[in-house]
PDB file of C-alpha atoms in Angstrom:
ATOM      1  CA  MET A   1       0.402   0.159  -0.189  1.00  0.00           C
ATOM      2  CA  ALA A   2       1.179   2.716  -1.137  1.00  0.00           C
ATOM      3  CA  LEU A   3       3.022   5.700   2.059  1.00  0.00           C
ATOM      4  CA  THR A   4       0.612   8.627   2.655  1.00  0.00           C
ATOM      5  CA  GLN A   5       1.226  12.252   4.635  1.00  0.00           C
ATOM      6  CA  SER A   6       0.346  10.752   7.497  1.00  0.00           C
ATOM      7  CA  ASP A   7       2.522   7.977   7.081  1.00  0.00           C
ATOM      8  CA  ILE A   8       5.696  10.818   6.757  1.00  0.00           C
ATOM      9  CA  ASP A   9       3.692  12.970   9.182  1.00  0.00           C
ATOM     10  CA  ARG A  10       4.402  10.217  11.671  1.00  0.00           C
ATOM     11  CA  GLU A  11       8.378   9.906  10.092  1.00  0.00           C
ATOM     12  CA  LEU A  12       8.885  13.350  10.522  1.00  0.00           C
ATOM     13  CA  ALA A  13       7.516  13.523  14.300  1.00  0.00           C
ATOM     14  CA  HIS A  14       9.185  10.610  15.681  1.00  0.00           C
ATOM     15  CA  LEU A  15      12.776  11.746  14.000  1.00  0.00           C
ATOM     16  CA  ARG A  16      12.421  15.308  15.131  1.00  0.00           C
ATOM     17  CA  GLU A  17      11.727  14.336  19.528  1.00  0.00           C
ATOM     18  CA  SER A  18      14.606  11.663  19.050  1.00  0.00           C
ATOM     19  CA  TYR A  19      16.609  15.621  17.888  1.00  0.00           C
ATOM     20  CA  ASP A  20      15.014  17.361  20.021  1.00  0.00           C
ATOM     21  CA  THR A  21      16.465  14.707  23.195  1.00  0.00           C
ATOM     22  CA  ALA A  22      19.781  14.342  21.162  1.00  0.00           C
ATOM     23  CA  ARG A  23      20.246  18.085  22.091  1.00  0.00           C
ATOM     24  CA  ALA A  24      18.591  18.201  25.530  1.00  0.00           C
ATOM     25  CA  GLU A  25      20.938  15.493  26.431  1.00  0.00           C
ATOM     26  CA  GLY A  26      23.897  17.051  24.852  1.00  0.00           C
ATOM     27  CA  ALA A  27      24.928  16.882  21.007  1.00  0.00           C
ATOM     28  CA  PRO A  28      25.715  19.064  18.719  1.00  0.00           C
ATOM     29  CA  ALA A  29      23.290  20.689  15.955  1.00  0.00           C
ATOM     30  CA  ALA A  30      22.890  18.893  13.270  1.00  0.00           C
ATOM     31  CA  ASP A  31      23.187  21.466  10.387  1.00  0.00           C
ATOM     32  CA  HIS A  32      23.300  19.555   7.660  1.00  0.00           C
ATOM     33  CA  PRO A  33      20.667  16.010   7.261  1.00  0.00           C
ATOM     34  CA  PRO A  34      22.028  12.294   7.223  1.00  0.00           C
ATOM     35  CA  ARG A  35      22.267  11.629   3.734  1.00  0.00           C
ATOM     36  CA  ASP A  36      20.222   8.272   4.146  1.00  0.00           C
ATOM     37  CA  PHE A  37      16.625  10.546   5.541  1.00  0.00           C
ATOM     38  CA  PRO A  38      13.670   7.262   5.706  1.00  0.00           C
ATOM     39  CA  PRO A  39      11.056  10.066   5.042  1.00  0.00           C
ATOM     40  CA  TYR A  40      12.577  11.200   1.785  1.00  0.00           C
ATOM     41  CA  ARG A  41      12.362   8.068  -0.024  1.00  0.00           C
ATOM     42  CA  SER A  42      14.686   8.293  -2.977  1.00  0.00           C
ATOM     43  CA  SER A  43      17.637   8.955  -0.888  1.00  0.00           C
ATOM     44  CA  VAL A  44      17.709   6.170   0.961  1.00  0.00           C
ATOM     45  CA  LEU A  45      18.210   4.492  -2.456  1.00  0.00           C
ATOM     46  CA  ARG A  46      20.977   6.464  -3.755  1.00  0.00           C
ATOM     47  CA  HIS A  47      23.190   8.299  -1.466  1.00  0.00           C
ATOM     48  CA  PRO A  48      26.767   6.940  -1.178  1.00  0.00           C
ATOM     49  CA  LYS A  49      27.183   4.212   0.549  1.00  0.00           C
ATOM     50  CA  GLN A  50      31.328   3.755   0.403  1.00  0.00           C
ATOM     51  CA  PRO A  51      34.247   5.685   1.525  1.00  0.00           C
ATOM     52  CA  LEU A  52      35.493   8.629  -0.423  1.00  0.00           C
ATOM     53  CA  VAL A  53      38.113   7.583  -3.568  1.00  0.00           C
ATOM     54  CA  ALA A  54      41.681   9.636  -2.915  1.00  0.00           C
ATOM     55  CA  VAL A  55      42.696  11.029  -6.284  1.00  0.00           C
ATOM     56  CA  HIS A  56      46.064  10.103  -6.632  1.00  0.00           C
ATOM     57  CA  GLY A  57      48.804  11.948  -8.402  1.00  0.00           C
ATOM     58  CA  ASP A  58      48.733  15.493  -9.507  1.00  0.00           C
ATOM     59  CA  PRO A  59      44.978  16.997  -8.276  1.00  0.00           C
ATOM     60  CA  GLU A  60      45.465  19.797 -10.821  1.00  0.00           C
ATOM     61  CA  THR A  61      45.146  16.882 -12.656  1.00  0.00           C
ATOM     62  CA  VAL A  62      41.344  16.740 -12.402  1.00  0.00           C
ATOM     63  CA  GLU A  63      40.634  20.307 -12.740  1.00  0.00           C
ATOM     64  CA  LEU A  64      42.412  20.231 -16.189  1.00  0.00           C
ATOM     65  CA  HIS A  65      39.244  18.015 -17.040  1.00  0.00           C
ATOM     66  CA  THR A  66      36.714  20.388 -15.576  1.00  0.00           C
ATOM     67  CA  PRO A  67      35.238  23.906 -16.626  1.00  0.00           C
ATOM     68  CA  VAL A  68      36.365  26.810 -15.753  1.00  0.00           C
ATOM     69  CA  PHE A  69      34.469  30.186 -15.613  1.00  0.00           C
ATOM     70  CA  GLY A  70      35.023  34.033 -15.820  1.00  0.00           C
ATOM     71  CA  HIS A  71      33.346  36.865 -17.071  1.00  0.00           C
ATOM     72  CA  THR A  72      33.012  36.172 -20.839  1.00  0.00           C
ATOM     73  CA  ASP A  73      30.598  32.883 -20.535  1.00  0.00           C
ATOM     74  CA  ILE A  74      28.114  35.139 -19.026  1.00  0.00           C
ATOM     75  CA  THR A  75      25.701  37.393 -20.968  1.00  0.00           C
ATOM     76  CA  ALA A  76      23.920  40.360 -20.151  1.00  0.00           C
ATOM     77  CA  ILE A  77      20.657  38.982 -19.896  1.00  0.00           C
ATOM     78  CA  ASP A  78      21.602  35.447 -17.860  1.00  0.00           C
ATOM     79  CA  ASN A  79      20.099  36.629 -14.689  1.00  0.00           C
ATOM     80  CA  ASP A  80      17.083  37.744 -15.716  1.00  0.00           C
ATOM     81  CA  LEU A  81      14.806  34.885 -16.803  1.00  0.00           C
ATOM     82  CA  THR A  82      12.172  37.038 -17.622  1.00  0.00           C
ATOM     83  CA  ALA A  83      13.812  38.296 -20.717  1.00  0.00           C
ATOM     84  CA  GLN A  84      15.390  35.327 -22.409  1.00  0.00           C
ATOM     85  CA  HIS A  85      12.671  34.850 -24.582  1.00  0.00           C
ATOM     86  CA  ARG A  86      10.616  37.078 -27.676  1.00  0.00           C
ATOM     87  CA  GLY A  87       7.703  37.155 -25.004  1.00  0.00           C
ATOM     88  CA  GLU A  88       7.514  38.014 -21.507  1.00  0.00           C
ATOM     89  CA  PRO A  89       6.950  34.462 -18.980  1.00  0.00           C
ATOM     90  CA  LEU A  90       3.126  34.065 -16.863  1.00  0.00           C
ATOM     91  CA  GLY A  91       3.549  34.703 -13.123  1.00  0.00           C
ATOM     92  CA  GLU A  92       4.534  37.034 -10.194  1.00  0.00           C
ATOM     93  CA  ARG A  93       7.958  38.240 -11.107  1.00  0.00           C
ATOM     94  CA  ILE A  94      10.336  38.349  -8.439  1.00  0.00           C
ATOM     95  CA  THR A  95      14.224  39.768  -8.019  1.00  0.00           C
ATOM     96  CA  VAL A  96      16.095  38.113  -5.552  1.00  0.00           C
ATOM     97  CA  SER A  97      19.045  38.886  -4.506  1.00  0.00           C
ATOM     98  CA  GLY A  98      21.775  38.267  -1.765  1.00  0.00           C
ATOM     99  CA  ARG A  99      25.208  37.787  -0.873  1.00  0.00           C
ATOM    100  CA  LEU A 100      27.644  34.497  -1.062  1.00  0.00           C
ATOM    101  CA  LEU A 101      29.450  35.282   1.977  1.00  0.00           C
ATOM    102  CA  ASP A 102      32.074  33.016   3.712  1.00  0.00           C
ATOM    103  CA  SER A 103      31.698  31.777   7.440  1.00  0.00           C
ATOM    104  CA  ARG A 104      33.482  34.668   8.798  1.00  0.00           C
ATOM    105  CA  GLY A 105      31.138  36.574   6.816  1.00  0.00           C
ATOM    106  CA  ARG A 106      33.651  38.000   4.235  1.00  0.00           C
ATOM    107  CA  PRO A 107      32.472  38.132   0.672  1.00  0.00           C
ATOM    108  CA  VAL A 108      33.153  35.179  -1.847  1.00  0.00           C
ATOM    109  CA  ARG A 109      33.682  37.448  -4.981  1.00  0.00           C
ATOM    110  CA  GLY A 110      33.641  36.801  -8.383  1.00  0.00           C
ATOM    111  CA  GLN A 111      31.747  33.207  -8.149  1.00  0.00           C
ATOM    112  CA  LEU A 112      29.703  31.403 -10.467  1.00  0.00           C
ATOM    113  CA  ILE A 113      25.836  30.988  -9.873  1.00  0.00           C
ATOM    114  CA  GLU A 114      23.561  29.288 -11.030  1.00  0.00           C
ATOM    115  CA  LEU A 115      19.442  29.068 -10.484  1.00  0.00           C
ATOM    116  CA  TRP A 116      16.611  26.325 -12.031  1.00  0.00           C
ATOM    117  CA  GLN A 117      13.409  26.315 -10.989  1.00  0.00           C
ATOM    118  CA  ALA A 118      10.008  25.313 -11.993  1.00  0.00           C
ATOM    119  CA  ASN A 119       7.682  27.685 -13.182  1.00  0.00           C
ATOM    120  CA  ALA A 120       4.813  29.742 -12.136  1.00  0.00           C
ATOM    121  CA  SER A 121       2.654  26.159 -12.671  1.00  0.00           C
ATOM    122  CA  GLY A 122       4.861  24.224 -10.757  1.00  0.00           C
ATOM    123  CA  ARG A 123       6.554  22.273 -13.965  1.00  0.00           C
ATOM    124  CA  TYR A 124      10.170  22.270 -15.330  1.00  0.00           C
ATOM    125  CA  ALA A 125      11.156  22.713 -18.773  1.00  0.00           C
ATOM    126  CA  HIS A 126      12.729  19.481 -18.939  1.00  0.00           C
ATOM    127  CA  LEU A 127      11.122  16.197 -20.473  1.00  0.00           C
ATOM    128  CA  ARG A 128      11.073  14.543 -17.670  1.00  0.00           C
ATOM    129  CA  ASP A 129       8.565  16.468 -15.871  1.00  0.00           C
ATOM    130  CA  GLN A 130       5.278  15.310 -16.548  1.00  0.00           C
ATOM    131  CA  HIS A 131       2.975  17.113 -14.494  1.00  0.00           C
ATOM    132  CA  PRO A 132       0.056  18.024 -16.138  1.00  0.00           C
ATOM    133  CA  ALA A 133       0.983  21.712 -15.262  1.00  0.00           C
ATOM    134  CA  PRO A 134       0.974  23.871 -18.906  1.00  0.00           C
ATOM    135  CA  LEU A 135       4.644  24.711 -20.386  1.00  0.00           C
ATOM    136  CA  ASP A 136       5.451  28.242 -20.590  1.00  0.00           C
ATOM    137  CA  PRO A 137       6.964  28.941 -24.188  1.00  0.00           C
ATOM    138  CA  ASN A 138       8.769  31.796 -22.816  1.00  0.00           C
ATOM    139  CA  PHE A 139      10.164  30.631 -19.791  1.00  0.00           C
ATOM    140  CA  THR A 140      13.163  27.888 -19.297  1.00  0.00           C
ATOM    141  CA  GLY A 141      13.648  28.729 -15.684  1.00  0.00           C
ATOM    142  CA  VAL A 142      17.363  28.648 -15.605  1.00  0.00           C
ATOM    143  CA  GLY A 143      19.927  31.412 -14.802  1.00  0.00           C
ATOM    144  CA  ARG A 144      23.354  32.411 -13.623  1.00  0.00           C
ATOM    145  CA  THR A 145      25.126  35.394 -12.397  1.00  0.00           C
ATOM    146  CA  LEU A 146      28.724  36.397 -10.987  1.00  0.00           C
ATOM    147  CA  THR A 147      28.695  37.675  -7.582  1.00  0.00           C
ATOM    148  CA  ASP A 148      30.830  41.244  -8.009  1.00  0.00           C
ATOM    149  CA  ASP A 149      32.843  42.920  -5.571  1.00  0.00           C
ATOM    150  CA  ASP A 150      30.690  42.623  -2.336  1.00  0.00           C
ATOM    151  CA  GLY A 151      29.600  39.377  -3.003  1.00  0.00           C
ATOM    152  CA  SER A 152      26.312  40.048  -3.736  1.00  0.00           C
ATOM    153  CA  TYR A 153      24.354  37.970  -6.289  1.00  0.00           C
ATOM    154  CA  ARG A 154      21.122  39.373  -8.173  1.00  0.00           C
ATOM    155  CA  PHE A 155      18.586  36.848 -10.327  1.00  0.00           C
ATOM    156  CA  THR A 156      14.748  38.762 -11.966  1.00  0.00           C
ATOM    157  CA  THR A 157      12.740  36.050 -12.415  1.00  0.00           C
ATOM    158  CA  ILE A 158       9.154  34.257 -11.912  1.00  0.00           C
ATOM    159  CA  LYS A 159       8.045  33.133  -8.112  1.00  0.00           C
ATOM    160  CA  PRO A 160       7.767  29.269  -9.142  1.00  0.00           C
ATOM    161  CA  GLY A 161       4.480  27.395  -8.300  1.00  0.00           C
ATOM    162  CA  ALA A 162       3.971  23.967  -5.664  1.00  0.00           C
ATOM    163  CA  TYR A 163       4.515  20.698  -8.049  1.00  0.00           C
ATOM    164  CA  PRO A 164       3.671  17.180  -6.750  1.00  0.00           C
ATOM    165  CA  TRP A 165       6.264  14.695  -6.604  1.00  0.00           C
ATOM    166  CA  ARG A 166       6.140  10.070  -6.188  1.00  0.00           C
ATOM    167  CA  ASN A 167       8.090  10.198  -2.998  1.00  0.00           C
ATOM    168  CA  HIS A 168       4.394   9.225  -1.116  1.00  0.00           C
ATOM    169  CA  GLU A 169       0.373  10.057  -1.538  1.00  0.00           C
ATOM    170  CA  ASN A 170      -0.366  13.383  -2.615  1.00  0.00           C
ATOM    171  CA  ALA A 171       3.071  14.673  -2.168  1.00  0.00           C
ATOM    172  CA  TRP A 172       4.049  18.007  -2.883  1.00  0.00           C
ATOM    173  CA  ARG A 173       7.087  20.416  -2.793  1.00  0.00           C
ATOM    174  CA  PRO A 174       6.877  23.399  -1.075  1.00  0.00           C
ATOM    175  CA  ALA A 175       7.789  26.368  -4.331  1.00  0.00           C
ATOM    176  CA  HIS A 176      11.203  27.237  -4.523  1.00  0.00           C
ATOM    177  CA  LEU A 177      14.538  27.909  -6.353  1.00  0.00           C
ATOM    178  CA  HIS A 178      17.303  25.799  -6.807  1.00  0.00           C
ATOM    179  CA  PHE A 179      21.266  27.106  -6.440  1.00  0.00           C
ATOM    180  CA  SER A 180      24.708  26.263  -7.767  1.00  0.00           C
ATOM    181  CA  VAL A 181      27.658  27.250  -6.017  1.00  0.00           C
ATOM    182  CA  PHE A 182      30.842  26.466  -8.324  1.00  0.00           C
ATOM    183  CA  GLY A 183      33.396  27.677  -6.737  1.00  0.00           C
ATOM    184  CA  SER A 184      36.669  28.128  -9.063  1.00  0.00           C
ATOM    185  CA  ALA A 185      35.997  24.470 -11.156  1.00  0.00           C
ATOM    186  CA  PHE A 186      32.751  21.727 -11.147  1.00  0.00           C
ATOM    187  CA  THR A 187      34.601  19.803  -9.023  1.00  0.00           C
ATOM    188  CA  GLN A 188      33.865  22.534  -5.979  1.00  0.00           C
ATOM    189  CA  ARG A 189      30.181  22.122  -6.844  1.00  0.00           C
ATOM    190  CA  LEU A 190      27.563  23.324  -4.004  1.00  0.00           C
ATOM    191  CA  VAL A 191      23.917  22.761  -4.431  1.00  0.00           C
ATOM    192  CA  THR A 192      20.904  23.956  -1.814  1.00  0.00           C
ATOM    193  CA  GLN A 193      17.561  25.604  -1.939  1.00  0.00           C
ATOM    194  CA  MET A 194      15.489  28.736  -1.660  1.00  0.00           C
ATOM    195  CA  TYR A 195      12.469  28.473  -0.216  1.00  0.00           C
ATOM    196  CA  PHE A 196       9.740  31.128   0.659  1.00  0.00           C
ATOM    197  CA  PRO A 197       8.663  32.728   3.656  1.00  0.00           C
ATOM    198  CA  GLY A 198       4.789  31.164   5.196  1.00  0.00           C
ATOM    199  CA  ASP A 199       4.866  28.569   2.648  1.00  0.00           C
ATOM    200  CA  PRO A 200       1.950  25.821   4.329  1.00  0.00           C
ATOM    201  CA  LEU A 201       3.782  23.296   2.868  1.00  0.00           C
ATOM    202  CA  PHE A 202       6.679  23.619   4.628  1.00  0.00           C
ATOM    203  CA  VAL A 203       5.231  21.610   7.779  1.00  0.00           C
ATOM    204  CA  TYR A 204       4.648  18.387   4.986  1.00  0.00           C
ATOM    205  CA  ASP A 205       8.131  18.627   2.934  1.00  0.00           C
ATOM    206  CA  PRO A 206      10.315  15.969   4.088  1.00  0.00           C
ATOM    207  CA  ILE A 207      13.421  17.140   2.249  1.00  0.00           C
ATOM    208  CA  LEU A 208      13.245  20.703   3.984  1.00  0.00           C
ATOM    209  CA  GLN A 209      12.077  18.465   7.146  1.00  0.00           C
ATOM    210  CA  SER A 210      15.351  16.774   6.345  1.00  0.00           C
ATOM    211  CA  VAL A 211      17.116  19.563   7.467  1.00  0.00           C
ATOM    212  CA  THR A 212      15.880  18.613  11.294  1.00  0.00           C
ATOM    213  CA  ASP A 213      17.855  21.700  13.012  1.00  0.00           C
ATOM    214  CA  PRO A 214      15.293  24.881  13.057  1.00  0.00           C
ATOM    215  CA  SER A 215      17.694  27.712  12.954  1.00  0.00           C
ATOM    216  CA  ALA A 216      19.437  25.739  10.032  1.00  0.00           C
ATOM    217  CA  ARG A 217      15.941  24.976   8.423  1.00  0.00           C
ATOM    218  CA  GLU A 218      15.428  28.623   8.827  1.00  0.00           C
ATOM    219  CA  ARG A 219      18.069  29.842   6.838  1.00  0.00           C
ATOM    220  CA  LEU A 220      16.888  28.364   3.934  1.00  0.00           C
ATOM    221  CA  VAL A 221      13.835  30.717   4.153  1.00  0.00           C
ATOM    222  CA  ALA A 222      14.582  34.127   2.072  1.00  0.00           C
ATOM    223  CA  ALA A 223      12.921  36.969   3.883  1.00  0.00           C
ATOM    224  CA  TYR A 224      10.433  39.474   1.705  1.00  0.00           C
ATOM    225  CA  ASP A 225      12.538  42.806   1.361  1.00  0.00           C
ATOM    226  CA  HIS A 226       9.988  45.444   0.312  1.00  0.00           C
ATOM    227  CA  ALA A 227      13.234  47.835  -0.225  1.00  0.00           C
ATOM    228  CA  LEU A 228      14.112  44.925  -3.071  1.00  0.00           C
ATOM    229  CA  SER A 229      10.989  45.644  -4.410  1.00  0.00           C
ATOM    230  CA  GLN A 230      11.022  47.808  -7.569  1.00  0.00           C
ATOM    231  CA  PRO A 231       7.736  49.587  -8.718  1.00  0.00           C
ATOM    232  CA  GLU A 232       5.093  48.038 -10.833  1.00  0.00           C
ATOM    233  CA  TRP A 233       7.552  45.911 -11.709  1.00  0.00           C
ATOM    234  CA  SER A 234       8.687  42.922  -9.182  1.00  0.00           C
ATOM    235  CA  LEU A 235       8.724  41.921  -5.099  1.00  0.00           C
ATOM    236  CA  GLY A 236      12.214  41.668  -3.515  1.00  0.00           C
ATOM    237  CA  TYR A 237      13.390  39.009  -1.487  1.00  0.00           C
ATOM    238  CA  ARG A 238      16.977  38.814   0.035  1.00  0.00           C
ATOM    239  CA  TRP A 239      19.078  35.697   1.058  1.00  0.00           C
ATOM    240  CA  ASP A 240      22.490  35.215   1.651  1.00  0.00           C
ATOM    241  CA  ILE A 241      24.142  32.021   0.926  1.00  0.00           C
ATOM    242  CA  VAL A 242      26.965  31.154   3.753  1.00  0.00           C
ATOM    243  CA  LEU A 243      29.797  28.545   2.635  1.00  0.00           C
ATOM    244  CA  ASP A 244      30.749  27.439   6.191  1.00  0.00           C
ATOM    245  CA  GLY A 245      30.754  27.869   9.393  1.00  0.00           C
ATOM    246  CA  PRO A 246      27.329  27.957  12.253  1.00  0.00           C
ATOM    247  CA  SER A 247      25.821  29.920   9.934  1.00  0.00           C
ATOM    248  CA  ALA A 248      26.293  27.742   6.563  1.00  0.00           C
ATOM    249  CA  THR A 249      23.250  27.166   4.527  1.00  0.00           C
ATOM    250  CA  TRP A 250      22.259  24.001   4.146  1.00  0.00           C
ATOM    251  CA  ILE A 251      23.876  21.818   1.174  1.00  0.00           C
ATOM    252  CA  GLU A 252      22.761  19.281  -0.799  1.00  0.00           C
ATOM    253  CA  GLU A 253      25.161  17.275  -0.282  1.00  0.00           C
ATOM    254  CA  GLY A 254      26.063  13.637  -1.217  1.00  0.00           C
ATOM    255  CA  ARG A 255      22.110  12.842  -2.876  1.00  0.00           C
TER     256      ARG A 255
END
């Protein structure tokens, strides 16, 4: 019989209770979830089960076979997902901006940030997405930019819709944006997700709830910033990405 949302809710409640007990007994905060988080069913099947493989020889050899990114790779409209086609996409236009920071709050300059997402109807422009929601011919859902000298980035896009997935019966993902940070080469790539404040689906989503520590989970939710909103154009959301340290943003590691 298919798992229901109630089944997942019970599992999540049990894991939260276990975490709270461990914290009360002195265990450190778990900013990153286990790679095999049971309510997130596919993580159990595809998380790494073997130790990392050491790269022997000159480590720079690996870097020679991975992409290197620079200013010439970025065009003027790569960070505006609403201007990449002949027509305007449907949906609520938003501006998302923030800073890429290290553990000491210092800006990480000149770093490639990629964004990808579903459209306003909750569908990705991808052959594997067969969700019966309309595609938007004027929205591909991918963008990229480089951080400036202050570590800042900025995207103009459309607020994505929620969508169903097959983790369990009646499973829905909250609206979110995927981000990746490349460092200086592909082997340094980190991937995470940004969510929107006040989404009622938060408590039902085992991917977001796999980040068991509440403060770490809250760092994945952007803040509405009225000063970032543009009159008669877009609503503004601010979201910083912190690479390491106690304030680090959750990274989708090994999934």
